[in-house]
Amino acid sequence: MDLQLADEVAVIVGGARGLGHAIAAAFLAEGTKVAIVDRDAETPAIALDLDRSKASQAAGFIADVTDFTAIQRLAAEIRDRFGRCDHVVFAAAIGSGKFGFPFWKLDPSDWDRVLRVNLIGAANVAHAFAPGMAEARAGTMLFIASVAGQIGSQTDPPYSASKAGVINFAQCAAKDLAPFGVRVNSLCPGMVKTALNRSVFESWAARQPEEGRPAYEDWAAEKIRILVPLGRWQSPEDIAAMAVFLASRKAENITGQTINVDGGYVMHS
Ligand SMILES: NC(=O)c1ccc[n+]([C@@H]2O[C@H](COP(=O)([O-])OP(=O)(O)OC[C@H]3O[C@@H](n4cnc5c(N)ncnc54)[C@H](O)[C@@H]3O)[C@@H](O)[C@H]2O)c1
C-alpha cells in the first residue's frame, strides 16, 4: 500500500529506543524524513544508524521533554533543517519504578516525575509544534498512550493516570486542530517487549520472595493468557504499522480516536 508519506517529515519524540525507534524505522521505510528527539545521549548516532540510505533522511536531537524551552527551540531547528514538519509522534514515557496493588504502597512523591514526563512532556511537545502545523493547515499528531490509561490499572497508578491524561488531552487537541486540517489521535499498545515493559516486571518482582519468583517471560505469558483474547504479545512493528497508517491520507477521516493495538485487551461496547 502506498501511504504517500515520501518526502514528508515526521518528528518522533522518544524515538531512540523501543516503540518510538520502531516507528522511526517504519516512517523511514515509507521514504519519510525523520527527526528523532530523545533525552538519550546516543540519539544522533541512533538516527544515523537508522538512516540506511545515508542520504540525510534522519537526524537525532537530544532533549528532555520536560524542558519546554529546549523542545520549542528544537521545533524551530527541525523546521529550519527539513523545511517542514508534517507529523509528530510522542512516544516518550517512564514508569514510577514502583508497583501498586494498592496505590498507597507508592509515595505521593512518586507521582511528580511520571506526570512531568508523560503528561506535561506531551503538552510541551504539542505546544511547541501545533502553531506551525495550524499555520501549514495540514499534518498529524499521535500520542502513544496505553491500555493502562483506560482501565484504572493498579499496576503503576501514576503511569496509568498520566496515560488517561494524555488520551483526554489528545481529544482536546483533536477538536482544537480539526478546523486547521490537523488530525490528532492516541495509540494504545498492549504488551510489547521493551525496557519499559520489563521494568514493570522488575518493580513487581522486587516485592516477591526470591524463591518461586517466575522469570520475566513466564510472568508476561501468564498475564497475556489471562488478559489478552488473542493470546499474543504485540510487536514494535504492530505499533509502528498503525502509527504510520494514522499519519497517512488513508486515515484522513480519523481524528480524536483512542486506537488500541492490544490483541483485544480493551474492548468498548
Ligand atoms: N512496551 C509496552 O508494553 C507498552 C505498553 C503500553 C504503552 N506503551 C507506551 O509506548 C511508548 C514507548 O514505550 P517503550 O515501551 O518503547 O519504552 P522505552 O523505555 O523502551 O522507550 C522510551 C523512550 O523514551 C525516551 N524518554 C524517556 N523519558 C524521556 C524524556 N524525559 N525526554 C525525552 N525522551 C525520554 C527514552 O530515552 C526512550 O528512548 C510509551 O508512551 C509507553 O508508555 C508501551
Tab-separated table of C-alpha atoms and ligand atoms in Angstrom:
chain	number	residue	atom	x	y	z
A	1	MET	CA	0.000	0.000	0.000
A	2	ASP	CA	1.497	3.345	-0.981
A	3	LEU	CA	0.901	5.587	2.006
A	4	GLN	CA	2.209	8.641	0.138
A	5	LEU	CA	4.417	9.721	3.019
A	6	ALA	CA	7.594	10.089	0.977
A	7	ASP	CA	9.302	13.446	1.333
A	8	GLU	CA	7.155	14.424	4.281
A	9	VAL	CA	8.803	14.975	7.675
A	10	ALA	CA	7.996	13.117	10.898
A	11	VAL	CA	9.278	14.023	14.362
A	12	ILE	CA	9.458	11.067	16.718
A	13	VAL	CA	9.814	12.145	20.337
A	14	GLY	CA	11.189	9.299	22.442
A	15	GLY	CA	12.421	7.660	19.244
A	16	ALA	CA	15.850	6.468	20.381
A	17	ARG	CA	14.596	3.200	21.866
A	18	GLY	CA	11.638	0.856	21.995
A	19	LEU	CA	8.414	1.657	20.174
A	20	GLY	CA	9.485	5.154	19.124
A	21	HIS	CA	12.542	3.626	17.456
A	22	ALA	CA	10.347	1.127	15.552
A	23	ILE	CA	8.023	3.966	14.500
A	24	ALA	CA	11.000	5.997	13.229
A	25	ALA	CA	12.178	2.982	11.196
A	26	ALA	CA	8.684	2.482	9.739
A	27	PHE	CA	8.454	6.132	8.610
A	28	LEU	CA	11.916	5.877	7.046
A	29	ALA	CA	10.794	2.762	5.155
A	30	GLU	CA	7.991	4.897	3.655
A	31	GLY	CA	10.562	7.439	2.442
A	32	THR	CA	9.582	9.965	5.135
A	33	LYS	CA	12.337	12.138	6.584
A	34	VAL	CA	12.630	11.582	10.317
A	35	ALA	CA	13.796	13.746	13.225
A	36	ILE	CA	14.305	11.767	16.412
A	37	VAL	CA	14.119	13.679	19.693
A	38	ASP	CA	15.155	11.883	22.868
A	39	ARG	CA	16.998	12.537	26.106
A	40	ASP	CA	19.313	9.591	25.302
A	41	ALA	CA	22.850	10.859	24.615
A	42	GLU	CA	23.208	8.361	21.750
A	43	THR	CA	20.236	9.779	19.819
A	44	PRO	CA	22.238	11.400	16.962
A	45	ALA	CA	24.193	8.148	16.398
A	46	ILE	CA	20.987	6.074	16.594
A	47	ALA	CA	19.350	8.297	13.951
A	48	LEU	CA	22.382	7.976	11.663
A	49	ASP	CA	22.332	4.232	12.082
A	50	LEU	CA	18.620	4.067	11.153
A	51	ASP	CA	19.228	6.123	8.012
A	52	ARG	CA	20.241	3.196	5.840
A	53	SER	CA	20.112	5.299	2.663
A	54	LYS	CA	22.771	7.575	4.232
A	55	ALA	CA	21.044	10.399	2.363
A	56	SER	CA	20.350	12.645	5.366
A	57	GLN	CA	16.862	11.208	5.739
A	58	ALA	CA	17.178	11.061	9.552
A	59	ALA	CA	18.666	13.266	12.236
A	60	GLY	CA	18.775	12.924	16.006
A	61	PHE	CA	18.370	15.684	18.580
A	62	ILE	CA	18.956	15.388	22.323
A	63	ALA	CA	16.329	16.989	24.578
A	64	ASP	CA	14.283	16.211	27.646
A	65	VAL	CA	10.527	16.603	27.061
A	66	THR	CA	10.120	18.275	30.451
A	67	ASP	CA	12.176	21.240	29.207
A	68	PHE	CA	9.711	23.335	27.178
A	69	THR	CA	12.309	25.909	26.134
A	70	ALA	CA	14.514	23.172	24.677
A	71	ILE	CA	11.589	21.496	22.878
A	72	GLN	CA	10.410	24.821	21.434
A	73	ARG	CA	13.941	25.601	20.223
A	74	LEU	CA	14.124	22.145	18.617
A	75	ALA	CA	10.780	22.584	16.847
A	76	ALA	CA	12.226	25.682	15.128
A	77	GLU	CA	15.539	23.904	14.414
A	78	ILE	CA	13.797	20.896	12.850
A	79	ARG	CA	11.697	23.153	10.603
A	80	ASP	CA	14.844	25.017	9.526
A	81	ARG	CA	16.719	21.780	8.883
A	82	PHE	CA	13.966	19.921	6.981
A	83	GLY	CA	11.886	22.831	5.686
A	84	ARG	CA	8.619	21.428	7.051
A	85	CYS	CA	7.137	19.278	9.796
A	86	ASP	CA	4.148	17.128	8.859
A	87	HIS	CA	3.819	14.535	11.629
A	88	VAL	CA	4.643	14.478	15.336
A	89	VAL	CA	4.640	11.275	17.370
A	90	PHE	CA	5.029	11.496	21.143
A	91	ALA	CA	6.389	8.141	22.354
A	92	ALA	CA	8.451	9.181	25.391
A	93	ALA	CA	7.347	7.836	28.768
A	94	ILE	CA	8.574	6.469	32.061
A	95	GLY	CA	7.055	4.377	34.836
A	96	SER	CA	7.371	5.174	38.534
A	97	GLY	CA	9.600	2.128	39.093
A	98	LYS	CA	7.196	1.021	41.821
A	99	PHE	CA	4.362	-1.486	41.854
A	100	GLY	CA	0.876	-0.539	43.113
A	101	PHE	CA	-1.752	-3.011	44.383
A	102	PRO	CA	-2.705	-0.922	46.390
A	103	PHE	CA	-1.700	2.587	45.298
A	104	TRP	CA	-0.615	3.621	48.801
A	105	LYS	CA	2.356	1.292	48.516
A	106	LEU	CA	3.741	4.182	46.477
A	107	ASP	CA	4.631	7.534	47.958
A	108	PRO	CA	2.817	10.693	46.746
A	109	SER	CA	6.245	11.963	45.669
A	110	ASP	CA	6.416	9.074	43.142
A	111	TRP	CA	3.805	10.874	41.013
A	112	ASP	CA	5.701	14.022	40.164
A	113	ARG	CA	8.363	12.860	37.667
A	114	VAL	CA	5.959	10.433	35.919
A	115	LEU	CA	3.375	13.158	35.301
A	116	ARG	CA	6.047	15.656	34.268
A	117	VAL	CA	7.472	13.339	31.595
A	118	ASN	CA	4.366	11.516	30.375
A	119	LEU	CA	1.713	14.237	30.544
A	120	ILE	CA	3.419	17.640	30.785
A	121	GLY	CA	6.009	16.348	28.277
A	122	ALA	CA	3.183	15.552	25.832
A	123	ALA	CA	1.719	19.034	26.373
A	124	ASN	CA	5.154	20.651	25.882
A	125	VAL	CA	5.579	18.881	22.545
A	126	ALA	CA	2.055	19.752	21.408
A	127	HIS	CA	2.530	23.418	22.381
A	128	ALA	CA	5.837	23.587	20.511
A	129	PHE	CA	4.628	22.003	17.254
A	130	ALA	CA	0.899	22.865	16.980
A	131	PRO	CA	1.254	26.523	15.884
A	132	GLY	CA	3.400	25.550	12.863
A	133	MET	CA	1.022	22.753	11.882
A	134	ALA	CA	-2.006	25.016	12.237
A	135	GLU	CA	-0.259	27.570	10.026
A	136	ALA	CA	0.516	24.884	7.421
A	137	ARG	CA	-3.136	23.752	7.684
A	138	ALA	CA	-2.062	20.105	7.490
A	139	GLY	CA	-0.427	17.354	9.491
A	140	THR	CA	-0.952	14.802	12.232
A	141	MET	CA	-0.070	14.313	15.871
A	142	LEU	CA	-0.034	10.949	17.560
A	143	PHE	CA	0.314	10.330	21.274
A	144	ILE	CA	1.430	6.864	22.335
A	145	ALA	CA	-0.741	6.273	25.411
A	146	SER	CA	-1.576	2.874	26.911
A	147	VAL	CA	-4.396	0.471	27.649
A	148	ALA	CA	-3.494	1.293	31.282
A	149	GLY	CA	-4.962	4.761	30.724
A	150	GLN	CA	-8.402	3.303	30.042
A	151	ILE	CA	-8.889	0.679	32.732
A	152	GLY	CA	-7.892	2.141	36.108
A	153	SER	CA	-4.857	-0.139	36.095
A	154	GLN	CA	-3.496	-0.798	39.595
A	155	THR	CA	-0.029	-1.773	38.363
A	156	ASP	CA	1.564	1.698	38.378
A	157	PRO	CA	-1.109	4.300	39.273
A	158	PRO	CA	0.879	7.453	38.352
A	159	TYR	CA	1.696	5.911	34.958
A	160	SER	CA	-1.968	4.919	34.332
A	161	ALA	CA	-3.259	8.339	35.369
A	162	SER	CA	-0.691	10.072	33.141
A	163	LYS	CA	-1.887	7.989	30.184
A	164	ALA	CA	-5.557	8.797	30.899
A	165	GLY	CA	-4.490	12.459	30.863
A	166	VAL	CA	-2.729	12.020	27.533
A	167	ILE	CA	-5.819	10.404	25.976
A	168	ASN	CA	-8.015	13.242	27.208
A	169	PHE	CA	-5.596	15.939	26.043
A	170	ALA	CA	-5.360	14.276	22.599
A	171	GLN	CA	-9.151	14.607	22.260
A	172	CYS	CA	-8.972	18.281	23.217
A	173	ALA	CA	-6.119	18.873	20.751
A	174	ALA	CA	-8.046	16.989	18.027
A	175	LYS	CA	-11.014	19.342	18.446
A	176	ASP	CA	-8.821	22.468	18.518
A	177	LEU	CA	-6.763	21.450	15.485
A	178	ALA	CA	-9.551	19.979	13.303
A	179	PRO	CA	-10.505	23.375	11.799
A	180	PHE	CA	-6.866	23.651	10.634
A	181	GLY	CA	-6.923	20.238	8.938
A	182	VAL	CA	-4.607	18.697	11.549
A	183	ARG	CA	-5.569	15.269	12.938
A	184	VAL	CA	-4.689	14.069	16.446
A	185	ASN	CA	-5.057	10.543	17.830
A	186	SER	CA	-3.878	8.310	20.677
A	187	LEU	CA	-2.463	4.845	20.071
A	188	CYS	CA	-2.558	2.394	22.967
A	189	PRO	CA	-0.203	-0.583	22.851
A	190	GLY	CA	-0.983	-3.619	24.980
A	191	MET	CA	2.111	-5.672	25.868
A	192	VAL	CA	5.313	-5.123	23.904
A	193	LYS	CA	8.735	-6.424	24.934
A	194	THR	CA	10.664	-3.212	25.639
A	195	ALA	CA	12.760	-1.853	28.506
A	196	LEU	CA	9.661	-0.118	29.867
A	197	ASN	CA	7.602	-3.315	29.837
A	198	ARG	CA	10.381	-5.229	31.573
A	199	SER	CA	10.635	-2.514	34.240
A	200	VAL	CA	7.018	-3.243	35.250
A	201	PHE	CA	8.009	-6.843	35.864
A	202	GLU	CA	11.095	-5.770	37.800
A	203	SER	CA	9.022	-3.490	40.075
A	204	TRP	CA	6.664	-6.386	40.742
A	205	ALA	CA	9.487	-8.896	41.216
A	206	ALA	CA	11.190	-6.638	43.777
A	207	ARG	CA	8.208	-7.233	46.050
A	208	GLN	CA	8.142	-11.040	45.702
A	209	PRO	CA	10.142	-13.597	47.665
A	210	GLU	CA	13.072	-14.790	45.538
A	211	GLU	CA	12.072	-18.411	45.822
A	212	GLY	CA	9.470	-19.394	43.234
A	213	ARG	CA	9.579	-15.989	41.529
A	214	PRO	CA	8.862	-16.519	37.794
A	215	ALA	CA	11.143	-15.236	35.047
A	216	TYR	CA	10.007	-12.198	33.022
A	217	GLU	CA	8.878	-14.340	30.075
A	218	ASP	CA	6.768	-16.640	32.266
A	219	TRP	CA	5.253	-13.752	34.231
A	220	ALA	CA	4.307	-11.991	30.988
A	221	ALA	CA	2.995	-15.173	29.351
A	222	GLU	CA	0.618	-15.708	32.263
A	223	LYS	CA	-0.548	-12.092	32.159
A	224	ILE	CA	-1.182	-12.368	28.419
A	225	ARG	CA	-3.011	-15.685	28.856
A	226	ILE	CA	-5.395	-14.125	31.391
A	227	LEU	CA	-5.908	-10.689	29.838
A	228	VAL	CA	-5.379	-10.783	26.078
A	229	PRO	CA	-8.084	-12.503	23.978
A	230	LEU	CA	-5.727	-13.050	21.028
A	231	GLY	CA	-3.229	-14.547	23.480
A	232	ARG	CA	-0.155	-12.932	21.982
A	233	TRP	CA	2.416	-10.209	22.545
A	234	GLN	CA	2.237	-7.108	20.377
A	235	SER	CA	5.414	-6.404	18.453
A	236	PRO	CA	7.051	-2.985	17.965
A	237	GLU	CA	6.239	-3.424	14.260
A	238	ASP	CA	2.488	-3.864	15.062
A	239	ILE	CA	2.541	-0.491	16.796
A	240	ALA	CA	4.676	1.162	14.118
A	241	ALA	CA	2.390	-0.029	11.294
A	242	MET	CA	-0.603	1.653	12.942
A	243	ALA	CA	1.375	4.832	13.650
A	244	VAL	CA	2.387	5.186	10.015
A	245	PHE	CA	-1.124	4.375	8.761
A	246	LEU	CA	-2.630	7.050	11.054
A	247	ALA	CA	-0.219	9.629	9.607
A	248	SER	CA	-1.269	8.789	6.049
A	249	ARG	CA	-4.102	10.098	3.916
A	250	LYS	CA	-5.673	6.624	4.137
A	251	ALA	CA	-6.654	7.723	7.664
A	252	GLU	CA	-7.903	11.178	6.671
A	253	ASN	CA	-11.222	10.723	8.483
A	254	ILE	CA	-9.686	9.525	11.746
A	255	THR	CA	-9.177	12.097	14.493
A	256	GLY	CA	-9.751	12.270	18.253
A	257	GLN	CA	-9.654	8.473	18.469
A	258	THR	CA	-8.086	6.149	21.027
A	259	ILE	CA	-6.856	3.209	18.989
A	260	ASN	CA	-5.896	0.036	20.808
A	261	VAL	CA	-3.298	-2.274	19.280
A	262	ASP	CA	-3.546	-4.708	22.139
A	263	GLY	CA	-4.758	-8.125	20.978
A	264	GLY	CA	-8.251	-7.264	22.245
A	265	TYR	CA	-7.225	-6.459	25.844
A	266	VAL	CA	-9.560	-3.424	25.965
A	267	MET	CA	-12.937	-3.643	24.258
A	268	HIS	CA	-15.525	-0.873	24.325
A	269	SER	CA	-19.204	-1.629	23.754
B	1	LIG	N1	6.086	-1.562	25.937
B	1	LIG	C1	4.824	-1.718	26.255
B	1	LIG	O1	4.357	-2.826	26.566
B	1	LIG	C2	3.913	-0.512	26.267
B	1	LIG	C3	2.562	-0.730	26.576
B	1	LIG	C4	1.706	0.340	26.596
B	1	LIG	C5	2.166	1.611	26.275
B	1	LIG	N2	3.480	1.800	25.987
B	1	LIG	C6	3.907	3.177	25.648
B	1	LIG	O2	4.683	3.179	24.456
B	1	LIG	C7	5.595	4.300	24.481
B	1	LIG	C8	7.004	3.798	24.235
B	1	LIG	O3	7.380	2.948	25.320
B	1	LIG	P1	8.529	1.861	25.209
B	1	LIG	O4	7.982	0.612	25.770
B	1	LIG	O5	9.101	1.891	23.832
B	1	LIG	O6	9.577	2.471	26.263
B	1	LIG	P2	11.166	2.572	26.210
B	1	LIG	O7	11.570	2.862	27.620
B	1	LIG	O8	11.755	1.409	25.502
B	1	LIG	O9	11.425	3.868	25.313
B	1	LIG	C9	11.039	5.149	25.750
B	1	LIG	C10	11.910	6.204	25.080
B	1	LIG	O10	11.519	7.477	25.636
B	1	LIG	C11	12.690	8.207	25.991
B	1	LIG	N3	12.402	9.121	27.074
B	1	LIG	C12	12.014	8.794	28.350
B	1	LIG	N4	11.909	9.906	29.088
B	1	LIG	C13	12.221	10.959	28.287
B	1	LIG	C14	12.319	12.362	28.493
B	1	LIG	N5	12.076	12.907	29.686
B	1	LIG	N6	12.648	13.149	27.446
B	1	LIG	C15	12.936	12.603	26.228
B	1	LIG	N7	12.897	11.274	25.986
B	1	LIG	C16	12.532	10.464	27.001
B	1	LIG	C17	13.699	7.123	26.405
B	1	LIG	O11	15.034	7.606	26.388
B	1	LIG	C18	13.413	6.035	25.372
B	1	LIG	O12	14.165	6.224	24.203
B	1	LIG	C19	5.411	4.941	25.860
B	1	LIG	O13	4.485	6.004	25.764
B	1	LIG	C20	4.797	3.833	26.688
B	1	LIG	O14	4.055	4.327	27.776
B	1	LIG	C21	4.368	0.770	25.971
